[in-house]
Amino acid sequence: MTVLTPKSSLTPVKYKAYIGGEWVEAAGGATFESEDPFSGDIWALVPRCGKAEVDAAADAAHKAFVSGAWPTMTATARGQLMHRLGDLILQNAEHLAEIEVRDNGKLMAEMLGQVKYLAQWYYYFGGLADKIEGAVIPIDKPSVLNYTRREPLGACAMIVPWNSPLLLLSWKLAPALAAGNTAVVKPSEFTSCSTLEFAKLIEAAGFPPGVFNVVTGFGAETGEPLVSHPKIAKVAFTGGDASGKRVYQTAAGHLKPVTLELGGKSPNIVFDDCVIDDAVKGAVSGIFAASGQTCIAGSRLLVQQSIHDEFVDRLVKFAGTAKLGDPRLMTTQVGPITTRPQHKKVLDYIAVGQQEGATIALGGKPAEVEGSRSGLFVQPSIFTGVSNRMRIAQEEIFGPVLSIIPFKDEDEAVAIANDTIYGLAAGVWTQSIRRAINVSNNVRAGTVWVNTYRAVSYMSPFGGYKNSGIGRESGLHAIDEYLQTKSVWINTALETPNPFALR
């Protein structure tokens, strides 16, 4: 069963927003363009929503939360809907992947597998929906029954970035729906189309109108009114730390809970007892996969001095073989930068690295790729001679730019790893179980990979320390972010005690 829009022709596809179970245009029919990062073609027109559409979506989500079919549905029935959605995702995975690749330029080789994997979040949390339990508390008060209930929060705003729209949406949406919440989603203005296609699957799965809504547009026009809307009970955001702080400040003004998954400057630490070929592949995976456009990018490669020169030589030779090309081809290994502002930012940081005195060991320039008219490619780039105080070692670049930093011993490696405002992820390459455990314990990061990199699962919590965010997504912990606890007291005494005294 295919329910998605077929691949577009030369005429741009015109999308509508999804609000209250209806497909609607923005006020006055306003739209903005979506550019294919590889071809440079304008392939879609997306509604430019504003406050009016945000108000309508928040109202619809709130109404669906407090009345109609959704709040009266059993948790088991909610789970069954989510399983049906998972089935539809699998049936339409190739279509969704094509839309993602066209919208953000990531590799089909990655996106097809990623979209197929999405279904597991809906299966996992769908199975968890009817296993949310309170507790009977053996209270210290005689003649009182005290128990707790775990209840949903309400209408939740979900603001999703451009690098992995459907994956990062699912990390929020699956636990939120399982807990009984409703959602208003604002995708990035650069990659809105896959979320609008996904809304068709929500509709086909049979979710009641208003449970899921999509408003598309820009931060100031759409995102800020959504975060501050009085009918939005919770905000889940993934993006840069500067934007995350603004979301946090706005939500705090309305006393709304938040989940923030923000930036990273993750250390990938290579010790001299590693399997060098494996660590070289891990370094490449950490920074050049997805063209470095991932929050968990291992953008700081810490290499022990005793193997530094040999390791860098092998790494430069291997990374230099990476095939840049059309992301739709399964043989392509590095695709374009997704947006024009990000392309400029990456090149600006390469210039900063040179000005700071680092040495370019590989790349360092824009790349021309056959068949691409966008001009959005950047060569995989490696800097050596980097100090951890340099901007290229401290600031998130979000592109295929690697900084290599030497270290003497385990203590220095951990000190350098932790010497950043971020704490999202880290990698450790060693054959010593003692070292693997000690370094994992001492690195201040929400995820630590040992002898692997860039692995995620619906079963394992994900989130950051320090400026990398607040809260956790995926795993059992995630559903707690979308629940609140109510304490119920029932007096069973035959007589009422003194009404003027605390009971």
Short mmCIF file of C-alpha atoms in Angstrom, two decimals:
data_model
loop_
_atom_site.label_atom_id
_atom_site.label_comp_id
_atom_site.label_asym_id
_atom_site.label_seq_id
_atom_site.Cartn_x
_atom_site.Cartn_y
_atom_site.Cartn_z
CA MET A 1 0.00 0.00 0.00
CA THR A 2 1.54 3.30 -1.13
CA VAL A 3 -0.07 6.48 0.14
CA LEU A 4 2.65 9.05 -0.55
CA THR A 5 3.01 11.62 -3.30
CA PRO A 6 4.86 10.20 -6.33
CA LYS A 7 8.29 11.55 -7.28
CA SER A 8 7.89 15.08 -8.66
CA SER A 9 8.36 16.09 -12.27
CA LEU A 10 10.06 19.32 -13.33
CA THR A 11 7.07 21.21 -11.95
CA PRO A 12 7.55 21.77 -8.20
CA VAL A 13 5.26 19.82 -5.89
CA LYS A 14 3.01 22.17 -3.92
CA TYR A 15 2.43 21.03 -0.35
CA LYS A 16 -0.15 22.01 2.25
CA ALA A 17 0.07 22.14 6.03
CA TYR A 18 -1.72 19.48 8.07
CA ILE A 19 -3.92 20.91 10.83
CA GLY A 20 -6.79 19.22 12.65
CA GLY A 21 -6.93 16.39 10.12
CA GLU A 22 -7.22 18.80 7.18
CA TRP A 23 -4.77 19.85 4.47
CA VAL A 24 -4.67 23.64 4.43
CA GLU A 25 -2.75 26.44 2.74
CA ALA A 26 -1.02 29.18 4.67
CA ALA A 27 -2.78 32.54 4.85
CA GLY A 28 -2.91 34.11 1.41
CA GLY A 29 -1.42 30.97 -0.12
CA ALA A 30 2.10 32.03 0.94
CA THR A 31 4.85 29.50 0.19
CA PHE A 32 8.61 29.17 0.21
CA GLU A 33 10.88 27.03 -1.97
CA SER A 34 12.71 23.80 -1.23
CA GLU A 35 15.97 23.31 -3.12
CA ASP A 36 17.51 19.95 -3.98
CA PRO A 37 21.05 20.24 -2.49
CA PHE A 38 22.55 18.08 -5.25
CA SER A 39 20.86 19.29 -8.42
CA GLY A 40 20.10 22.82 -7.28
CA ASP A 41 16.54 22.46 -8.61
CA ILE A 42 13.57 24.01 -6.85
CA TRP A 43 11.50 20.87 -6.48
CA ALA A 44 8.81 21.80 -3.92
CA LEU A 45 6.75 24.73 -2.63
CA VAL A 46 6.02 24.62 1.10
CA PRO A 47 3.37 26.60 3.05
CA ARG A 48 4.80 29.66 4.83
CA CYS A 49 2.76 29.34 8.00
CA GLY A 50 2.50 32.05 10.62
CA LYS A 51 0.68 32.80 13.85
CA ALA A 52 -2.77 32.05 12.41
CA GLU A 53 -1.76 28.51 11.42
CA VAL A 54 0.09 27.98 14.71
CA ASP A 55 -3.02 29.04 16.63
CA ALA A 56 -5.17 26.66 14.61
CA ALA A 57 -2.75 23.75 15.08
CA ALA A 58 -2.32 24.33 18.82
CA ASP A 59 -6.10 24.61 19.21
CA ALA A 60 -6.60 21.39 17.24
CA ALA A 61 -3.99 19.50 19.27
CA HIS A 62 -5.43 20.73 22.55
CA LYS A 63 -8.98 19.88 21.50
CA ALA A 64 -7.91 16.37 20.45
CA PHE A 65 -6.20 15.91 23.82
CA VAL A 66 -9.20 16.88 25.97
CA SER A 67 -12.13 15.60 23.89
CA GLY A 68 -13.12 13.16 21.18
CA ALA A 69 -11.68 9.73 20.46
CA TRP A 70 -8.07 10.13 21.63
CA PRO A 71 -8.49 10.69 25.40
CA THR A 72 -11.10 7.93 25.65
CA MET A 73 -9.04 5.44 23.68
CA THR A 74 -7.47 2.66 25.72
CA ALA A 75 -3.70 2.56 25.95
CA THR A 76 -3.78 -0.76 24.12
CA ALA A 77 -5.71 0.81 21.25
CA ARG A 78 -3.17 3.66 21.08
CA GLY A 79 -0.43 1.07 20.82
CA GLN A 80 -2.24 -0.71 18.01
CA LEU A 81 -2.47 2.54 16.05
CA MET A 82 1.25 3.02 16.50
CA HIS A 83 1.96 -0.49 15.25
CA ARG A 84 -0.18 0.24 12.19
CA LEU A 85 1.87 3.40 11.61
CA GLY A 86 5.07 1.36 11.85
CA ASP A 87 3.75 -1.02 9.19
CA LEU A 88 2.93 1.91 6.89
CA ILE A 89 6.42 3.34 7.34
CA LEU A 90 7.94 0.06 6.20
CA GLN A 91 5.58 -0.14 3.22
CA ASN A 92 6.49 3.40 2.16
CA ALA A 93 10.13 3.48 3.24
CA GLU A 94 11.58 3.94 -0.24
CA HIS A 95 9.26 6.88 -0.96
CA LEU A 96 10.09 8.56 2.36
CA ALA A 97 13.82 8.03 1.78
CA GLU A 98 13.60 9.57 -1.69
CA ILE A 99 11.91 12.65 -0.23
CA GLU A 100 14.56 12.97 2.51
CA VAL A 101 17.41 12.65 0.01
CA ARG A 102 15.86 15.19 -2.32
CA ASP A 103 15.23 17.59 0.57
CA ASN A 104 18.51 17.35 2.52
CA GLY A 105 21.01 15.67 0.21
CA LYS A 106 21.93 12.83 2.57
CA LEU A 107 22.87 9.48 1.08
CA MET A 108 20.18 7.09 -0.10
CA ALA A 109 22.46 4.34 1.20
CA GLU A 110 21.94 5.72 4.70
CA MET A 111 18.45 7.18 4.50
CA LEU A 112 16.72 4.05 3.20
CA GLY A 113 18.05 2.02 6.12
CA GLN A 114 17.30 4.85 8.53
CA VAL A 115 13.68 5.21 7.38
CA LYS A 116 13.11 1.46 7.61
CA TYR A 117 14.51 1.58 11.14
CA LEU A 118 11.99 4.30 12.10
CA ALA A 119 9.25 1.70 12.37
CA GLN A 120 10.96 0.21 15.42
CA TRP A 121 10.32 3.36 17.48
CA TYR A 122 6.58 3.01 16.87
CA TYR A 123 6.61 -0.73 17.55
CA TYR A 124 8.66 -0.31 20.73
CA PHE A 125 6.74 2.59 22.22
CA GLY A 126 3.44 1.21 20.90
CA GLY A 127 4.17 -1.89 22.98
CA LEU A 128 4.99 0.31 25.96
CA ALA A 129 1.75 2.32 25.77
CA ASP A 130 -0.30 -0.03 27.96
CA LYS A 131 2.53 -0.72 30.40
CA ILE A 132 2.65 2.73 31.99
CA GLU A 133 1.91 2.10 35.65
CA GLY A 134 1.45 4.07 38.82
CA ALA A 135 1.98 2.67 42.31
CA VAL A 136 0.15 2.07 45.55
CA ILE A 137 2.23 3.71 48.27
CA PRO A 138 2.34 2.15 51.75
CA ILE A 139 1.69 5.56 53.30
CA ASP A 140 2.43 6.38 56.94
CA LYS A 141 -1.12 7.64 57.51
CA PRO A 142 -3.70 5.27 59.01
CA SER A 143 -6.99 4.79 57.16
CA VAL A 144 -5.65 6.31 53.93
CA LEU A 145 -5.19 4.76 50.49
CA ASN A 146 -2.55 6.62 48.48
CA TYR A 147 -1.70 5.82 44.88
CA THR A 148 -0.12 7.53 41.88
CA ARG A 149 -1.18 7.89 38.27
CA ARG A 150 1.13 8.61 35.32
CA GLU A 151 -0.70 11.01 33.02
CA PRO A 152 0.14 12.72 29.70
CA LEU A 153 1.08 16.39 29.57
CA GLY A 154 -1.09 17.64 26.72
CA ALA A 155 -0.32 19.16 23.33
CA CYS A 156 3.44 18.96 22.69
CA ALA A 157 5.43 21.13 20.30
CA MET A 158 8.16 19.28 18.39
CA ILE A 159 10.74 21.33 16.52
CA VAL A 160 12.91 19.22 14.22
CA PRO A 161 16.19 20.07 12.40
CA TRP A 162 17.17 19.53 8.78
CA ASN A 163 19.79 16.80 9.05
CA SER A 164 17.58 13.77 9.92
CA PRO A 165 13.99 15.05 10.01
CA LEU A 166 11.98 11.85 10.32
CA LEU A 167 14.39 10.06 12.64
CA LEU A 168 14.59 12.97 15.08
CA LEU A 169 10.83 13.50 14.86
CA SER A 170 10.23 9.85 15.74
CA TRP A 171 12.46 10.10 18.80
CA LYS A 172 9.96 12.67 20.11
CA LEU A 173 6.67 11.58 18.61
CA ALA A 174 6.71 7.85 19.47
CA PRO A 175 7.03 8.25 23.26
CA ALA A 176 4.69 11.25 23.24
CA LEU A 177 1.91 9.32 21.49
CA ALA A 178 2.45 6.24 23.63
CA ALA A 179 1.97 8.40 26.73
CA GLY A 180 -1.29 9.82 25.33
CA ASN A 181 -0.16 13.29 24.24
CA THR A 182 -0.91 15.11 21.00
CA ALA A 183 1.60 16.91 18.78
CA VAL A 184 2.26 20.00 16.70
CA VAL A 185 5.39 19.56 14.59
CA LYS A 186 7.45 22.34 13.06
CA PRO A 187 10.09 20.88 10.73
CA SER A 188 13.07 22.88 9.51
CA GLU A 189 12.27 25.32 6.74
CA PHE A 190 14.99 23.57 4.72
CA THR A 191 13.50 20.07 5.00
CA SER A 192 9.75 20.21 5.54
CA CYS A 193 8.56 17.85 2.84
CA SER A 194 9.27 14.46 4.43
CA THR A 195 7.30 15.46 7.54
CA LEU A 196 4.34 16.48 5.38
CA GLU A 197 4.56 13.14 3.56
CA PHE A 198 4.73 11.40 6.93
CA ALA A 199 1.48 13.13 7.95
CA LYS A 200 -0.24 11.16 5.18
CA LEU A 201 0.78 7.96 6.95
CA ILE A 202 -0.59 9.27 10.25
CA GLU A 203 -3.87 9.90 8.45
CA ALA A 204 -3.85 6.47 6.77
CA ALA A 205 -3.11 4.75 10.10
CA GLY A 206 -6.36 6.16 11.53
CA PHE A 207 -5.16 8.59 14.21
CA PRO A 208 -8.00 10.92 15.24
CA PRO A 209 -7.94 14.43 13.73
CA GLY A 210 -5.79 16.89 15.69
CA VAL A 211 -3.57 14.27 17.33
CA PHE A 212 -0.81 15.10 14.83
CA ASN A 213 -0.39 18.48 13.15
CA VAL A 214 2.32 20.01 10.95
CA VAL A 215 3.01 23.71 10.54
CA THR A 216 5.84 24.71 8.20
CA GLY A 217 7.73 27.97 8.12
CA PHE A 218 10.50 30.01 9.68
CA GLY A 219 11.62 30.30 13.29
CA ALA A 220 10.42 33.80 14.10
CA GLU A 221 7.12 33.39 12.22
CA THR A 222 6.23 29.83 13.21
CA GLY A 223 8.59 28.39 15.81
CA GLU A 224 8.46 31.17 18.40
CA PRO A 225 4.64 31.49 18.38
CA LEU A 226 4.43 27.72 18.75
CA VAL A 227 6.77 27.54 21.76
CA SER A 228 4.96 30.41 23.52
CA HIS A 229 1.42 29.28 22.71
CA PRO A 230 -0.65 28.90 25.90
CA LYS A 231 -2.16 25.58 24.75
CA ILE A 232 1.24 23.95 24.22
CA ALA A 233 2.16 22.01 27.36
CA LYS A 234 5.68 20.81 26.47
CA VAL A 235 8.42 21.60 23.95
CA ALA A 236 10.85 19.09 22.42
CA PHE A 237 13.59 20.67 20.31
CA THR A 238 16.61 19.42 18.40
CA GLY A 239 19.04 21.93 16.94
CA GLY A 240 21.95 24.23 17.71
CA ASP A 241 22.65 25.35 21.25
CA ALA A 242 22.05 29.05 20.48
CA SER A 243 18.54 28.30 19.18
CA GLY A 244 18.03 25.84 22.04
CA LYS A 245 18.73 28.57 24.58
CA ARG A 246 16.10 30.81 22.97
CA VAL A 247 13.58 27.96 23.05
CA TYR A 248 14.45 27.28 26.70
CA GLN A 249 14.06 30.95 27.66
CA THR A 250 10.72 31.23 25.88
CA ALA A 251 9.40 28.00 27.39
CA ALA A 252 10.60 29.06 30.85
CA GLY A 253 8.53 32.22 30.57
CA HIS A 254 5.47 29.97 30.39
CA LEU A 255 6.76 27.32 32.85
CA LYS A 256 6.77 24.61 30.19
CA PRO A 257 8.96 21.51 30.47
CA VAL A 258 11.46 21.02 27.64
CA THR A 259 13.56 18.33 26.06
CA LEU A 260 16.57 19.82 24.29
CA GLU A 261 18.97 17.82 22.13
CA LEU A 262 21.58 20.37 21.09
CA GLY A 263 25.04 20.56 19.60
CA GLY A 264 28.22 18.63 20.13
CA LYS A 265 31.97 18.77 19.71
CA SER A 266 32.51 15.12 20.37
CA PRO A 267 35.95 13.64 21.08
CA ASN A 268 36.88 10.44 19.26
CA ILE A 269 39.81 9.13 21.33
CA VAL A 270 42.37 6.78 19.77
CA PHE A 271 44.80 5.00 22.11
CA ASP A 272 48.02 3.31 21.01
CA ASP A 273 46.68 -0.16 21.78
CA CYS A 274 43.79 0.14 19.33
CA VAL A 275 43.29 -1.87 16.16
CA ILE A 276 44.46 0.92 13.89
CA ASP A 277 42.49 -0.02 10.78
CA ASP A 278 39.27 -0.20 12.81
CA ALA A 279 39.97 3.14 14.47
CA VAL A 280 40.70 4.76 11.09
CA LYS A 281 37.31 3.58 9.83
CA GLY A 282 35.72 4.80 13.05
CA ALA A 283 37.28 8.23 12.62
CA VAL A 284 35.97 8.46 9.05
CA SER A 285 32.51 7.29 10.14
CA GLY A 286 32.51 9.81 12.96
CA ILE A 287 33.11 12.88 10.81
CA PHE A 288 32.62 12.23 7.09
CA ALA A 289 29.45 10.12 7.20
CA ALA A 290 26.45 12.39 6.53
CA SER A 291 29.03 14.98 5.38
CA GLY A 292 29.66 15.72 9.03
CA GLN A 293 26.16 17.14 9.41
CA THR A 294 25.27 15.34 12.59
CA CYS A 295 25.21 16.45 16.21
CA ILE A 296 27.23 13.39 17.25
CA ALA A 297 30.03 14.00 14.74
CA GLY A 298 33.41 12.95 16.12
CA SER A 299 34.86 16.29 15.03
CA ARG A 300 37.76 16.22 17.51
CA LEU A 301 40.03 13.25 16.89
CA LEU A 302 42.34 12.74 19.87
CA VAL A 303 45.30 10.51 18.91
CA GLN A 304 47.95 9.23 21.31
CA GLN A 305 51.37 10.70 20.46
CA SER A 306 53.10 7.33 20.14
CA ILE A 307 51.00 6.43 17.05
CA HIS A 308 50.04 9.94 15.90
CA ASP A 309 52.06 10.14 12.67
CA GLU A 310 51.31 6.61 11.51
CA PHE A 311 47.62 7.01 12.29
CA VAL A 312 47.29 10.37 10.54
CA ASP A 313 49.05 8.99 7.46
CA ARG A 314 46.66 6.02 7.21
CA LEU A 315 43.64 8.21 7.92
CA VAL A 316 44.49 10.80 5.26
CA LYS A 317 45.04 8.09 2.65
CA PHE A 318 41.77 6.32 3.48
CA ALA A 319 39.64 9.48 3.75
CA GLY A 320 41.11 10.68 0.46
CA THR A 321 39.38 7.78 -1.32
CA ALA A 322 35.89 8.91 -0.26
CA LYS A 323 33.61 9.15 -3.29
CA LEU A 324 31.67 12.41 -3.59
CA GLY A 325 28.64 12.28 -5.84
CA ASP A 326 24.91 12.06 -6.36
CA PRO A 327 23.39 11.01 -3.01
CA ARG A 328 20.80 8.91 -4.83
CA LEU A 329 23.49 6.50 -6.03
CA MET A 330 24.26 3.69 -3.61
CA THR A 331 27.97 4.00 -4.46
CA THR A 332 28.24 7.61 -3.25
CA GLN A 333 29.93 8.04 0.14
CA VAL A 334 29.84 11.82 0.69
CA GLY A 335 26.96 14.02 -0.37
CA PRO A 336 26.44 17.78 -0.48
CA ILE A 337 26.03 20.21 2.37
CA THR A 338 22.28 20.56 2.89
CA THR A 339 21.84 24.35 2.90
CA ARG A 340 23.59 27.37 1.40
CA PRO A 341 24.09 29.10 4.78
CA GLN A 342 25.66 25.91 6.17
CA HIS A 343 27.93 25.56 3.14
CA LYS A 344 29.26 29.08 3.72
CA LYS A 345 29.68 28.38 7.45
CA VAL A 346 31.77 25.26 6.80
CA LEU A 347 34.08 27.08 4.39
CA ASP A 348 34.38 30.02 6.80
CA TYR A 349 35.51 27.63 9.56
CA ILE A 350 38.11 26.10 7.26
CA ALA A 351 39.49 29.59 6.74
CA VAL A 352 39.45 30.16 10.52
CA GLY A 353 41.46 26.98 11.06
CA GLN A 354 44.11 28.15 8.62
CA GLN A 355 44.24 31.57 10.27
CA GLU A 356 44.69 29.92 13.67
CA GLY A 357 47.77 28.08 12.40
CA ALA A 358 46.43 24.57 11.91
CA THR A 359 47.70 22.58 8.93
CA ILE A 360 45.39 21.20 6.24
CA ALA A 361 46.36 17.59 5.69
CA LEU A 362 43.43 16.84 3.39
CA GLY A 363 40.83 18.84 1.48
CA GLY A 364 40.07 22.32 2.66
CA LYS A 365 38.22 23.53 -0.42
CA PRO A 366 34.82 23.45 -2.15
CA ALA A 367 34.39 20.46 -4.44
CA GLU A 368 32.97 20.24 -7.94
CA VAL A 369 30.93 17.09 -8.52
CA GLU A 370 29.72 15.80 -11.86
CA GLY A 371 26.00 16.32 -12.38
CA SER A 372 25.61 18.79 -9.50
CA ARG A 373 24.64 22.37 -10.25
CA SER A 374 24.14 23.45 -6.65
CA GLY A 375 27.78 24.12 -5.75
CA LEU A 376 27.16 22.80 -2.23
CA PHE A 377 29.94 20.22 -1.92
CA VAL A 378 32.94 20.56 0.42
CA GLN A 379 35.96 18.28 0.27
CA PRO A 380 36.43 16.01 3.30
CA SER A 381 38.92 18.09 5.27
CA ILE A 382 41.45 17.19 7.97
CA PHE A 383 43.43 19.62 10.13
CA THR A 384 46.57 18.61 12.02
CA GLY A 385 48.57 20.69 14.47
CA VAL A 386 45.38 21.63 16.28
CA SER A 387 45.29 22.97 19.83
CA ASN A 388 42.13 22.35 21.83
CA ARG A 389 41.91 26.09 22.40
CA MET A 390 41.40 26.81 18.69
CA ARG A 391 37.93 27.73 17.50
CA ILE A 392 37.87 24.76 15.12
CA ALA A 393 38.34 22.53 18.18
CA GLN A 394 35.75 24.29 20.36
CA GLU A 395 32.92 25.40 18.08
CA GLU A 396 30.47 23.13 16.28
CA ILE A 397 31.13 23.29 12.53
CA PHE A 398 28.53 20.74 11.40
CA GLY A 399 30.40 19.72 8.28
CA PRO A 400 33.13 17.37 6.99
CA VAL A 401 35.95 19.06 8.93
CA LEU A 402 38.12 17.07 11.36
CA SER A 403 40.56 18.48 13.93
CA ILE A 404 43.31 16.10 15.07
CA ILE A 405 44.72 16.75 18.55
CA PRO A 406 47.63 14.71 20.00
CA PHE A 407 47.69 13.58 23.64
CA LYS A 408 50.29 11.96 25.89
CA ASP A 409 48.39 9.62 28.21
CA GLU A 410 44.96 8.63 29.46
CA ASP A 411 44.64 11.51 31.94
CA GLU A 412 45.46 14.10 29.28
CA ALA A 413 43.03 12.48 26.82
CA VAL A 414 40.18 12.73 29.31
CA ALA A 415 41.12 16.31 30.21
CA ILE A 416 41.09 17.39 26.55
CA ALA A 417 37.88 15.46 25.88
CA ASN A 418 36.09 17.25 28.71
CA ASP A 419 37.51 20.70 27.91
CA THR A 420 34.50 21.92 25.94
CA ILE A 421 31.06 23.35 26.66
CA TYR A 422 29.49 20.31 24.99
CA GLY A 423 28.92 16.77 26.19
CA LEU A 424 26.83 14.86 23.67
CA ALA A 425 28.95 11.88 22.63
CA ALA A 426 32.45 10.39 22.63
CA GLY A 427 34.35 7.49 21.11
CA VAL A 428 37.09 5.35 22.66
CA TRP A 429 39.37 3.04 20.66
CA THR A 430 41.35 0.58 22.78
CA GLN A 431 41.76 -3.15 23.38
CA SER A 432 42.05 -2.67 27.14
CA ILE A 433 38.80 -3.32 28.99
CA ARG A 434 40.17 -1.45 32.00
CA ARG A 435 40.88 1.63 29.89
CA ALA A 436 37.56 1.36 28.07
CA ILE A 437 35.62 1.37 31.35
CA ASN A 438 37.70 4.08 33.05
CA VAL A 439 37.63 6.49 30.13
CA SER A 440 33.90 5.88 29.55
CA ASN A 441 33.25 6.64 33.21
CA ASN A 442 35.32 9.82 33.22
CA VAL A 443 34.31 11.43 29.94
CA ARG A 444 31.44 13.88 30.46
CA ALA A 445 29.13 12.84 27.64
CA GLY A 446 25.65 11.36 27.34
CA THR A 447 26.79 8.58 24.99
CA VAL A 448 30.16 6.83 24.85
CA TRP A 449 30.99 4.32 22.11
CA VAL A 450 33.88 1.89 22.54
CA ASN A 451 35.43 0.48 19.34
CA THR A 452 32.46 1.71 17.33
CA TYR A 453 30.88 5.05 16.51
CA ARG A 454 27.54 6.60 15.53
CA ALA A 455 25.32 3.75 16.74
CA VAL A 456 21.80 4.48 18.03
CA SER A 457 18.79 2.37 19.03
CA TYR A 458 15.17 2.85 19.99
CA MET A 459 16.03 0.84 23.13
CA SER A 460 18.84 3.07 24.44
CA PRO A 461 18.55 6.60 25.91
CA PHE A 462 20.16 9.45 23.99
CA GLY A 463 20.91 12.97 25.15
CA GLY A 464 23.64 15.31 26.28
CA TYR A 465 25.53 16.74 29.21
CA LYS A 466 26.34 20.45 29.64
CA ASN A 467 25.39 22.61 26.62
CA SER A 468 24.41 19.55 24.63
CA GLY A 469 20.95 19.50 26.11
CA ILE A 470 18.37 18.50 28.68
CA GLY A 471 16.45 15.23 28.94
CA ARG A 472 16.67 11.95 27.06
CA GLU A 473 15.16 10.54 23.89
CA SER A 474 14.67 6.83 23.06
CA GLY A 475 14.71 3.96 25.51
CA LEU A 476 12.50 3.57 28.56
CA HIS A 477 13.65 6.93 29.89
CA ALA A 478 12.07 8.79 26.96
CA ILE A 479 8.47 8.19 27.92
CA ASP A 480 9.06 9.84 31.30
CA GLU A 481 9.68 13.11 29.43
CA TYR A 482 6.02 13.05 28.31
CA LEU A 483 4.34 12.05 31.57
CA GLN A 484 3.47 13.75 34.84
CA THR A 485 2.64 12.12 38.18
CA LYS A 486 -0.58 12.60 40.11
CA SER A 487 -0.92 11.51 43.75
CA VAL A 488 -4.41 10.39 44.84
CA TRP A 489 -5.41 10.21 48.55
CA ILE A 490 -8.54 8.34 49.65
CA ASN A 491 -9.63 8.57 53.25
CA THR A 492 -11.23 5.38 54.57
CA ALA A 493 -11.64 6.48 58.20
CA LEU A 494 -15.12 6.33 59.79
CA GLU A 495 -14.64 9.67 61.50
CA THR A 496 -13.19 12.95 60.20
CA PRO A 497 -10.22 14.14 62.27
CA ASN A 498 -9.62 17.71 63.43
CA PRO A 499 -10.26 19.88 60.33
CA PHE A 500 -7.88 22.58 61.63
CA ALA A 501 -4.80 20.35 61.70
CA LEU A 502 -2.56 19.13 58.89
CA ARG A 503 -3.29 15.50 58.20
#
